[in-house]
Coordinates of C-alpha atoms in Angstrom, one line a residue:
Chain A
M1026 CA 58.8 39.5 28.1
N1027 CA 59.0 41.5 31.2
A1028 CA 55.3 41.9 32.1
M1029 CA 54.7 41.4 35.8
V1030 CA 51.0 41.4 35.4
K1031 CA 49.2 40.7 32.1
A1032 CA 45.4 40.7 31.7
E1033 CA 43.7 39.5 28.6
G1034 CA 39.9 40.0 28.4
V1035 CA 39.4 39.6 32.1
H1036 CA 35.7 39.2 33.1
K1037 CA 34.3 39.0 36.6
S1038 CA 30.6 38.8 37.7
F1039 CA 29.1 38.7 41.2
G1040 CA 25.9 36.8 40.5
P1041 CA 24.0 38.7 37.8
V1042 CA 26.2 41.8 38.1
E1043 CA 29.1 42.0 35.7
V1044 CA 31.8 44.0 37.4
L1045 CA 34.7 43.6 35.0
K1046 CA 33.8 43.5 31.3
G1047 CA 37.0 42.6 29.5
I1048 CA 40.1 44.2 31.0
D1049 CA 43.3 44.2 28.9
L1050 CA 46.4 45.7 30.4
E1051 CA 50.0 45.1 31.1
V1052 CA 52.1 46.0 34.2
K1053 CA 55.8 46.1 33.4
S1054 CA 58.4 44.9 35.9
G1055 CA 59.6 47.7 38.2
E1056 CA 56.9 50.2 37.3
V1057 CA 54.3 51.9 39.4
F1058 CA 50.9 51.3 37.8
C1059 CA 48.0 53.4 39.0
L1060 CA 44.4 52.5 38.7
I1061 CA 41.9 55.3 39.1
G1062 CA 38.2 55.7 38.5
P1063 CA 34.9 56.2 40.2
S1064 CA 33.7 53.8 43.0
G1065 CA 32.1 50.8 41.5
S1066 CA 34.2 50.9 38.4
G1067 CA 35.8 47.6 39.2
K1068 CA 39.3 48.7 40.0
S1069 CA 39.5 47.1 43.5
T1070 CA 37.9 43.9 42.2
F1071 CA 40.5 43.7 39.5
L1072 CA 43.3 44.2 42.0
R1073 CA 41.9 41.4 44.1
C1074 CA 41.8 39.1 41.1
I1075 CA 45.6 39.5 40.7
N1076 CA 46.2 37.5 43.9
H1077 CA 43.2 35.3 43.4
L1078 CA 41.1 36.7 46.3
E1079 CA 38.5 36.8 43.6
K1080 CA 38.1 34.2 40.8
I1081 CA 37.8 35.5 37.3
N1082 CA 35.0 34.2 35.1
A1083 CA 36.6 34.6 31.7
G1084 CA 39.8 35.8 30.1
R1085 CA 43.4 35.1 31.2
L1086 CA 45.4 36.8 33.9
Y1087 CA 49.1 36.2 34.3
V1088 CA 51.5 37.2 37.1
D1089 CA 55.2 37.0 36.2
G1090 CA 54.3 34.8 33.2
E1091 CA 52.2 32.3 35.1
L1092 CA 48.5 31.9 35.0
V1093 CA 46.7 33.1 38.2
G1094 CA 44.6 30.3 39.9
Y1095 CA 44.9 27.7 37.2
R1096 CA 47.3 25.4 35.4
Q1097 CA 47.0 24.9 31.7
K1098 CA 47.7 21.5 30.2
G1099 CA 47.1 21.4 26.5
D1100 CA 43.8 23.3 26.0
K1101 CA 42.4 22.3 29.4
L1102 CA 42.5 24.4 32.5
Y1103 CA 42.9 22.8 36.0
E1104 CA 42.0 24.7 39.1
L1105 CA 44.9 25.1 41.5
K1106 CA 44.7 23.6 45.0
D1107 CA 44.4 26.0 47.9
S1108 CA 47.9 25.2 49.0
E1109 CA 49.2 26.0 45.5
V1110 CA 47.4 29.3 45.4
A1111 CA 48.9 30.1 48.8
V1112 CA 52.4 29.5 47.5
K1113 CA 51.8 32.0 44.7
R1114 CA 50.5 34.6 47.1
R1115 CA 53.7 34.6 49.0
D1116 CA 55.3 36.6 46.2
I1117 CA 52.5 39.2 46.1
G1118 CA 52.1 41.7 48.9
M1119 CA 48.8 43.3 49.5
V1120 CA 47.8 46.4 51.4
F1121 CA 44.2 46.9 52.2
Q1122 CA 42.0 50.0 52.6
R1123 CA 41.0 49.0 56.1
F1124 CA 44.6 47.9 57.1
N1125 CA 43.5 44.5 58.4
L1126 CA 46.3 44.3 60.9
F1127 CA 45.9 41.3 63.3
P1128 CA 44.6 43.1 66.4
H1129 CA 45.8 40.4 68.9
M1130 CA 49.4 40.9 67.9
T1131 CA 51.8 43.7 68.4
A1132 CA 53.2 45.6 65.4
V1133 CA 56.4 43.6 65.3
E1134 CA 54.5 40.3 65.7
N1135 CA 52.2 41.3 62.8
V1136 CA 55.3 41.7 60.6
M1137 CA 56.9 38.5 61.8
E1138 CA 53.9 36.3 61.5
A1139 CA 54.0 35.3 57.8
P1140 CA 57.8 34.8 57.5
V1141 CA 57.7 32.5 60.6
Q1142 CA 54.5 30.7 59.8
V1143 CA 54.8 30.4 56.0
K1144 CA 58.5 30.5 55.2
G1145 CA 59.7 28.8 58.5
V1146 CA 62.2 31.6 59.3
S1147 CA 63.5 31.4 62.8
K1148 CA 61.8 33.8 65.3
S1149 CA 64.9 35.7 66.2
Q1150 CA 65.8 36.2 62.5
A1151 CA 62.2 37.3 61.7
R1152 CA 62.2 39.7 64.6
S1153 CA 65.3 41.5 63.6
R1154 CA 64.1 41.7 60.0
A1155 CA 60.7 43.0 61.2
Q1156 CA 62.5 45.7 63.3
E1157 CA 64.4 46.7 60.2
L1158 CA 61.2 47.0 58.2
L1159 CA 59.4 49.0 60.9
D1160 CA 62.5 51.3 61.0
R1161 CA 62.1 51.7 57.2
V1162 CA 58.5 52.8 57.5
G1163 CA 59.5 55.1 60.4
L1164 CA 57.9 53.1 63.2
A1165 CA 60.9 51.6 65.0
D1166 CA 59.7 52.9 68.3
K1167 CA 56.2 51.4 67.9
A1168 CA 57.2 47.8 67.6
G1169 CA 55.6 46.7 70.9
N1170 CA 52.3 48.5 70.3
Y1171 CA 49.1 46.8 69.5
P1172 CA 47.2 48.1 66.4
S1173 CA 44.6 49.7 68.6
Q1174 CA 47.3 51.8 70.1
L1175 CA 48.4 53.2 66.7
S1176 CA 46.9 55.9 64.5
G1177 CA 45.4 54.9 61.1
G1178 CA 48.5 56.2 59.3
Q1179 CA 50.8 54.2 61.6
Q1180 CA 48.7 51.1 61.2
Q1181 CA 48.8 51.3 57.4
R1182 CA 52.6 51.7 57.5
V1183 CA 52.8 48.6 59.7
A1184 CA 50.6 46.8 57.1
I1185 CA 53.1 47.8 54.4
A1186 CA 56.0 46.5 56.4
R1187 CA 54.0 43.3 57.0
A1188 CA 53.6 42.8 53.2
L1189 CA 57.3 43.6 52.6
A1190 CA 58.4 41.0 55.1
M1191 CA 57.6 38.3 52.6
D1192 CA 60.0 39.9 50.0
P1193 CA 57.3 40.1 47.4
K1194 CA 58.1 40.8 43.7
L1195 CA 54.8 42.7 43.3
M1196 CA 52.9 44.9 45.7
L1197 CA 49.1 45.6 45.4
F1198 CA 47.7 48.7 47.1
D1199 CA 43.9 48.8 47.5
E1200 CA 43.1 52.5 48.2
P1201 CA 45.7 52.6 51.0
T1202 CA 45.0 56.1 52.0
S1203 CA 41.2 56.3 51.7
A1204 CA 40.4 55.4 55.3
L1205 CA 42.9 57.9 56.7
D1206 CA 42.6 61.4 58.1
P1207 CA 44.0 63.9 55.4
E1208 CA 46.8 64.8 57.8
L1209 CA 48.1 61.2 57.9
V1210 CA 48.0 60.5 54.2
G1211 CA 51.4 62.1 53.6
D1212 CA 53.3 59.7 55.8
V1213 CA 51.9 56.6 54.0
L1214 CA 52.5 58.1 50.6
D1215 CA 56.1 58.9 51.6
V1216 CA 56.6 55.2 52.4
M1217 CA 55.1 54.2 49.1
R1218 CA 57.2 56.7 47.2
D1219 CA 60.3 55.4 48.9
L1220 CA 59.3 51.8 47.9
A1221 CA 58.7 52.9 44.3
E1222 CA 62.2 54.4 44.2
S1223 CA 63.7 51.1 45.3
G1224 CA 62.3 49.5 42.1
M1225 CA 59.4 47.6 43.5
T1226 CA 56.6 46.7 41.0
M1227 CA 53.5 48.3 42.4
V1228 CA 49.8 48.3 41.3
V1229 CA 48.0 51.1 43.1
V1230 CA 44.3 51.7 43.3
T1231 CA 44.1 55.3 44.5
H1232 CA 42.3 58.6 44.6
E1233 CA 45.5 60.5 45.2
M1234 CA 46.0 62.1 41.8
G1235 CA 49.1 64.0 43.1
F1236 CA 50.8 60.7 44.0
A1237 CA 49.8 59.2 40.6
R1238 CA 51.2 62.1 38.7
E1239 CA 54.4 62.3 40.7
V1240 CA 55.3 58.6 41.2
G1241 CA 53.3 56.7 38.7
D1242 CA 54.8 55.3 35.5
S1243 CA 51.5 54.2 33.9
L1244 CA 47.9 55.1 34.7
V1245 CA 44.6 53.5 33.7
F1246 CA 41.2 55.1 34.1
M1247 CA 38.5 52.6 34.6
D1248 CA 34.7 53.1 34.5
G1249 CA 31.8 50.6 34.4
G1250 CA 34.2 47.6 34.3
V1251 CA 36.2 48.6 31.3
V1252 CA 39.5 50.5 30.7
V1253 CA 38.5 53.9 29.3
E1254 CA 41.8 55.5 28.9
S1255 CA 45.4 54.6 29.7
G1256 CA 48.8 56.2 29.3
H1257 CA 51.5 58.1 31.2
P1258 CA 49.9 59.7 34.3
R1259 CA 50.9 63.2 33.4
E1260 CA 49.4 63.0 30.0
V1261 CA 46.2 61.4 31.1
L1262 CA 45.7 63.7 34.0
T1263 CA 46.5 66.9 32.3
N1264 CA 45.2 66.1 28.8
P1265 CA 42.4 63.5 29.0
Q1266 CA 41.0 62.4 25.7
H1267 CA 37.7 60.9 26.7
E1268 CA 34.7 62.8 27.9
R1269 CA 34.2 60.4 30.8
T1270 CA 37.8 60.9 32.0
K1271 CA 37.5 64.6 31.6
S1272 CA 34.3 64.8 33.7
F1273 CA 35.8 62.5 36.4
L1274 CA 39.0 64.5 36.7
S1275 CA 37.2 67.8 36.8
K1276 CA 35.4 66.6 39.9
V1277 CA 38.4 65.1 41.8
L1278 CA 41.2 67.5 40.8
Chain B
M533 CA 37.1 55.9 92.5
T534 CA 35.5 56.4 95.9
V535 CA 38.1 58.9 97.0
D536 CA 36.6 61.5 94.7
I537 CA 33.4 61.7 96.7
D538 CA 34.6 64.3 99.2
K539 CA 35.0 67.0 96.5
T540 CA 32.5 69.3 98.3
S541 CA 33.9 68.7 101.8
G542 CA 36.6 71.4 101.9
P543 CA 36.0 74.7 100.2
A544 CA 38.9 76.0 102.3
D545 CA 41.3 73.8 100.3
T546 CA 40.5 75.2 96.9
P547 CA 43.2 77.5 95.7
P548 CA 42.2 81.2 95.9
S549 CA 43.4 82.0 92.4
G550 CA 40.9 79.7 90.6
P551 CA 37.3 80.4 89.8
E552 CA 34.9 80.4 92.8
A553 CA 33.7 76.8 93.5
I554 CA 30.0 76.2 93.2
K555 CA 28.3 75.7 96.6
A556 CA 24.9 74.2 96.0
I557 CA 22.5 72.1 98.0
P558 CA 22.4 68.7 96.3
V559 CA 19.1 67.2 95.2
R560 CA 17.7 64.9 97.9
H561 CA 16.6 61.6 96.5
Y562 CA 13.9 60.7 99.0
G563 CA 12.8 57.7 96.9
R564 CA 16.2 56.1 97.5
Y565 CA 15.8 56.3 101.2
V566 CA 12.4 54.7 101.0
S567 CA 13.5 51.9 98.8
A568 CA 16.5 51.2 101.0
V569 CA 14.3 50.9 104.1
V570 CA 11.8 48.6 102.3
T571 CA 14.5 46.2 101.0
L572 CA 16.3 46.2 104.3
A573 CA 13.0 45.3 106.1
L574 CA 12.3 42.5 103.6
L575 CA 15.8 41.1 104.1
G576 CA 15.4 41.4 107.9
G577 CA 12.1 39.5 107.6
I578 CA 13.7 36.6 105.7
V579 CA 16.6 36.4 108.2
Y580 CA 14.2 36.4 111.1
A581 CA 12.1 33.7 109.5
F582 CA 15.2 31.4 109.1
S583 CA 16.3 32.2 112.7
Q584 CA 12.9 31.0 113.9
G585 CA 13.0 27.8 111.8
K586 CA 14.0 24.5 113.5
I587 CA 17.4 24.4 111.8
N588 CA 20.3 22.8 113.5
W589 CA 22.9 25.2 112.1
G590 CA 25.7 23.3 113.9
A591 CA 25.2 20.3 111.6
I592 CA 26.6 22.2 108.6
P593 CA 30.1 22.9 109.9
D594 CA 30.1 19.4 111.5
Y595 CA 29.6 17.7 108.1
F596 CA 31.2 20.4 105.8
F597 CA 34.5 18.5 105.5
D598 CA 33.0 15.1 106.0
D599 CA 34.8 12.5 103.8
R600 CA 31.6 11.6 101.9
I601 CA 31.0 15.3 101.1
L602 CA 34.5 15.8 100.0
D603 CA 34.3 12.7 97.9
G604 CA 31.1 14.1 96.4
V605 CA 32.7 17.5 95.7
G606 CA 35.6 15.7 94.0
K607 CA 33.2 13.7 91.8
T608 CA 31.2 16.8 90.9
L609 CA 34.4 18.6 89.9
L610 CA 35.6 15.6 87.9
L611 CA 32.3 15.3 86.1
T612 CA 32.2 19.0 85.4
V613 CA 35.7 19.1 83.9
L614 CA 35.4 15.9 81.8
S615 CA 31.9 16.8 80.5
M616 CA 33.1 20.3 79.6
A617 CA 36.1 18.8 77.9
I618 CA 33.8 16.6 75.8
G619 CA 31.5 19.6 75.2
I620 CA 34.3 21.9 74.1
V621 CA 36.1 19.4 71.8
G622 CA 32.7 18.2 70.4
G623 CA 31.5 21.8 70.1
V624 CA 34.5 23.0 68.1
L625 CA 34.2 20.0 65.8
L626 CA 30.5 20.6 65.3
A627 CA 31.0 24.3 64.7
V628 CA 33.6 23.6 62.0
M629 CA 31.3 21.0 60.5
R630 CA 28.4 23.4 60.4
L631 CA 30.5 26.1 58.7
S632 CA 32.0 23.7 56.2
K633 CA 31.1 23.9 52.6
N634 CA 30.3 20.2 52.5
P635 CA 26.4 19.9 52.7
V636 CA 26.5 16.5 54.3
T637 CA 28.7 17.4 57.3
S638 CA 26.9 20.7 57.8
S639 CA 23.5 19.1 57.8
I640 CA 24.6 16.3 60.2
A641 CA 26.0 18.9 62.6
W642 CA 22.7 20.9 62.3
F643 CA 20.7 17.7 63.1
Y644 CA 22.9 16.9 66.1
I645 CA 22.4 20.4 67.5
W646 CA 18.7 20.3 66.8
F647 CA 18.3 17.0 68.6
F648 CA 20.5 17.6 71.7
R649 CA 19.4 21.2 72.2
G650 CA 15.7 20.3 71.7
T651 CA 15.4 17.7 74.4
P652 CA 15.8 18.2 78.1
V653 CA 19.1 17.1 79.5
L654 CA 17.3 15.2 82.4
V655 CA 15.4 13.2 79.8
Q656 CA 18.7 12.5 77.9
L657 CA 20.3 11.3 81.1
I658 CA 17.5 8.9 81.9
V659 CA 17.5 7.6 78.3
W660 CA 21.2 6.9 78.5
F661 CA 20.6 5.1 81.9
N662 CA 17.9 3.0 80.4
L663 CA 19.4 2.1 77.1
G664 CA 20.3 -1.3 78.7
L665 CA 16.6 -2.2 78.2
V666 CA 17.0 -2.1 74.4
F667 CA 20.7 -3.2 74.0
E668 CA 21.8 -6.3 75.7
Y669 CA 25.4 -6.1 74.5
I670 CA 27.7 -3.4 73.4
N671 CA 29.5 -4.7 70.3
L672 CA 32.2 -2.7 68.6
G673 CA 33.3 -5.5 66.3
P674 CA 36.7 -6.8 67.1
L675 CA 37.6 -3.8 69.4
Y676 CA 35.2 -4.3 72.3
K677 CA 32.3 -6.4 73.4
D678 CA 30.7 -6.5 76.8
E679 CA 27.3 -6.6 78.5
W680 CA 25.6 -3.2 78.3
S681 CA 25.0 -3.0 82.1
D682 CA 28.8 -3.6 82.7
F683 CA 29.8 -1.1 80.1
M684 CA 27.4 1.7 81.0
T685 CA 28.3 2.6 84.5
P686 CA 26.6 5.5 86.3
F687 CA 29.8 7.5 85.7
L688 CA 29.8 6.9 82.0
T689 CA 26.1 7.5 81.8
A690 CA 26.5 10.9 83.5
L691 CA 29.5 11.8 81.4
L692 CA 27.9 11.0 78.1
G693 CA 24.6 12.5 79.0
L694 CA 26.1 15.8 80.1
G695 CA 29.0 16.0 77.6
L696 CA 27.1 15.2 74.4
N697 CA 24.4 17.7 75.5
E698 CA 27.0 20.4 76.2
A699 CA 28.6 19.8 72.8
A700 CA 25.4 21.1 71.1
Y701 CA 25.5 24.3 73.1
M702 CA 29.3 24.8 72.7
A703 CA 28.9 24.3 69.0
E704 CA 26.6 27.4 68.7
I705 CA 29.0 29.4 71.0
C706 CA 32.0 28.5 68.9
R707 CA 30.2 29.2 65.6
A708 CA 29.2 32.6 66.8
G709 CA 32.8 33.3 67.8
L710 CA 34.2 32.2 64.4
L711 CA 31.6 34.3 62.6
S712 CA 32.4 37.4 64.7
V713 CA 35.9 37.7 63.3
D714 CA 36.1 40.2 60.4
E715 CA 36.5 38.7 57.0
G716 CA 39.3 41.1 56.3
Q717 CA 41.4 39.2 58.8
T718 CA 41.1 36.0 56.7
E719 CA 41.8 37.9 53.5
A720 CA 44.9 39.5 54.9
S721 CA 46.1 36.2 56.2
H722 CA 45.5 34.5 52.8
A723 CA 47.1 37.4 51.0
L724 CA 50.3 36.7 53.0
G725 CA 50.3 33.1 51.7
M726 CA 49.0 31.5 54.9
S727 CA 47.0 28.2 54.5
H728 CA 43.4 27.8 55.7
A729 CA 44.5 25.8 58.7
K730 CA 47.1 28.3 59.8
T731 CA 44.7 31.2 59.2
L732 CA 42.2 29.5 61.5
R733 CA 44.7 28.6 64.2
R734 CA 46.8 31.7 64.3
I735 CA 44.5 34.5 63.2
V736 CA 40.8 33.6 63.5
I737 CA 40.6 31.4 66.6
P738 CA 42.6 33.7 68.9
Q739 CA 40.2 36.6 68.0
A740 CA 37.2 34.4 68.2
M741 CA 38.2 33.4 71.8
R742 CA 37.2 36.9 73.0
V743 CA 33.6 36.1 72.0
I744 CA 33.8 32.4 73.0
V745 CA 35.3 32.7 76.5
P746 CA 32.6 34.6 78.4
P747 CA 29.7 32.4 77.4
T748 CA 31.9 29.3 77.9
G749 CA 32.6 30.5 81.5
N750 CA 28.8 30.6 81.9
E751 CA 28.5 27.1 80.6
V752 CA 31.1 25.8 83.0
I753 CA 29.2 27.3 85.9
N754 CA 26.0 26.0 84.5
M755 CA 27.6 22.6 84.1
L756 CA 28.8 22.5 87.7
K757 CA 25.2 23.0 88.8
T758 CA 23.7 20.7 86.2
T759 CA 25.9 17.8 87.5
S760 CA 23.4 17.7 90.4
L761 CA 20.9 16.2 88.0
V762 CA 23.0 13.0 87.6
S763 CA 21.9 12.0 91.1
V764 CA 19.0 10.4 89.3
V765 CA 21.3 8.0 87.5
Q766 CA 22.8 6.8 90.8
Y767 CA 26.1 8.6 90.5
P768 CA 27.3 9.7 94.0
E769 CA 28.2 13.3 93.4
L770 CA 27.8 16.2 95.9
L771 CA 24.0 16.5 96.0
R772 CA 23.6 12.7 96.4
A773 CA 26.2 12.5 99.1
A774 CA 24.5 15.4 101.0
Q775 CA 21.1 13.7 100.6
D776 CA 22.5 10.4 101.9
I777 CA 24.0 12.0 104.9
G778 CA 20.8 14.0 105.4
Q779 CA 18.7 10.7 105.6
T780 CA 21.0 9.0 108.1
S781 CA 21.9 12.0 110.3
G782 CA 18.3 13.3 110.6
A783 CA 19.2 16.7 109.2
P784 CA 18.1 16.6 105.6
A785 CA 17.4 20.3 105.1
E786 CA 20.7 21.3 106.7
M787 CA 22.6 19.0 104.4
L788 CA 20.9 20.6 101.4
F789 CA 22.1 24.0 102.7
L790 CA 25.5 22.5 103.0
A791 CA 25.4 21.3 99.4
A792 CA 24.2 24.8 98.3
S793 CA 27.2 26.4 100.1
W794 CA 29.6 24.1 98.4
Y795 CA 28.1 24.9 94.9
L796 CA 28.3 28.6 95.7
L797 CA 31.9 28.3 96.8
L798 CA 32.9 26.4 93.6
T799 CA 31.1 28.7 91.2
S800 CA 32.7 31.7 92.9
V801 CA 36.2 30.2 92.4
F802 CA 35.3 29.5 88.7
S803 CA 34.1 33.1 88.2
V804 CA 37.5 34.4 89.4
G805 CA 39.3 32.1 86.9
Q806 CA 37.0 33.3 84.1
Y807 CA 37.8 36.9 84.8
Y808 CA 41.5 36.4 84.3
L809 CA 41.0 34.3 81.2
E810 CA 38.8 37.0 79.6
R811 CA 41.5 39.5 80.5
Y812 CA 44.1 37.5 78.7
Y813 CA 42.1 37.2 75.5
A814 CA 41.2 41.0 75.6
R815 CA 44.8 41.9 74.8
G816 CA 45.0 44.2 71.8
S817 CA 41.2 44.7 71.7
S818 CA 41.3 47.8 73.8
R819 CA 44.1 50.3 74.4
S820 CA 44.9 49.1 77.9
L821 CA 44.0 45.9 79.7
P822 CA 41.3 46.1 82.4
A823 CA 43.0 46.2 85.8
T824 CA 43.0 43.1 88.0
P825 CA 41.2 43.5 91.4
F826 CA 44.6 43.6 93.0
Q827 CA 45.8 46.4 90.7
K828 CA 42.6 48.3 91.4
I829 CA 43.2 48.1 95.2
K830 CA 46.9 49.1 94.7
A831 CA 45.9 52.1 92.5
N832 CA 43.3 53.2 95.0
V833 CA 45.7 53.0 97.9
L834 CA 48.3 54.9 95.9
S835 CA 46.0 57.7 94.8
L836 CA 44.8 58.0 98.4
S837 CA 48.3 58.4 99.7
N838 CA 49.2 60.9 96.9
R839 CA 46.1 62.8 97.6
S840 CA 46.7 63.1 101.3
A841 CA 50.2 64.2 100.6
S842 CA 49.2 66.9 98.1
T843 CA 46.3 68.3 100.1
G844 CA 48.1 68.2 103.5
G845 CA 46.3 65.1 104.8
T846 CA 42.7 66.3 104.5
A847 CA 41.6 63.2 102.6

């Protein structure tokens, strides 16, 4: 079994509003898995369930074969302690739509923070690794800048480097280019493409159909909290089967 | 900044190649002249009134560094620092309690703040002072036992009265600071695998400080002045020392002026410290740090010398 993420009938409600109405899907190890759909379709919520930023109400969600947020003994589920959840999150990198860089730290300090504080890596070691990662995302010369001194695209690339610093086995991208000027989107997508080529397992919520078609290995179209259609990106994007998919794609392509 | 004012002074300096500079007669603000004259006249009146009063100005420098005054200043400062320390530690604790998910701790914190913020600090001080009327002994089991009047010295009365009251105010300031940090910061930190405690200490509190420091500086300055209230519980701080000297030396009003000057001096020093502290916590929040007064002066002098060099010394 080489499923990195496996969802079986995942439900999630915010109060009376049911956002996810039974999601079944499987993300294979090493693949780039794209989630598309209109806003409010639940794709971001599902992504946040994967690293337990949201608790699911029903169904089962596994990452690398282990249940997310719970431990199963016999037929009983036990909630994990916060510290146990934190340990699992170390292996899952997340990139947010609004970057969420720490504004009181420079770029290199942002990247160093988690390895030093969570893994106990020495500062000098973390710094040189952080420099390497910033170099990889093309920002070696911006290491000493505070986030407010960087453009949106540069901030997002620092955020990617920050997530990579924990050596995750899975990367989650929550609309990483939606808050960017069109001109800056390309730089971020280049970094993500590079990451995909290195074999990283990636789950990407995106509106960039070009990226999905070119880099994606699988694609899921969600609407109204359910998976409407799934398959290889090129097939779904060029030859959608469902009416809903067709009408959505006709508007965004 | 001020060096830019003489823009209109030298049309001869403008390069001939550029567009013709506008030469217009500026608007005359007559209202400003009138208001300046009125306020100056009022100020002059007040100064005149004081010069006519029977004030022995010489008494102020005579007693400014008197041992009793200096002792009072020291006690005022000590009380300010210790009360603020109690206030800040208590305030952080109460803020975390109020924001906790445990309904018992959050309601107790709410009740504490409600009580201490809702009663005047002068009343609280007098209550602490008079608790000896209802408690004969202080009895902390095997730890400590003593007569109340021996335990509750004027210093401890003042410290508890001011510190516990301050904690209620600091709690609200800290809570506002913690709430001001974007939730995305906590999420990003959790997503990196950081614990609640580390997230609070490394990510949330440093950012909350930007919101917490300015009002806390206000509180310190307020506290310095509020310590004068503790003269009612017989603690010999600055105001009480000045009043004592005033009664024996026959210059009571002059000694009050003296105390006021000391308070003004101390609050000014604190304000400077607050400026630098705010500057430290502003890092990363704007593209460049605000200049220190020294840097501003240096920049002005530099731009002045550059300007005079480039325009042939007309500035």
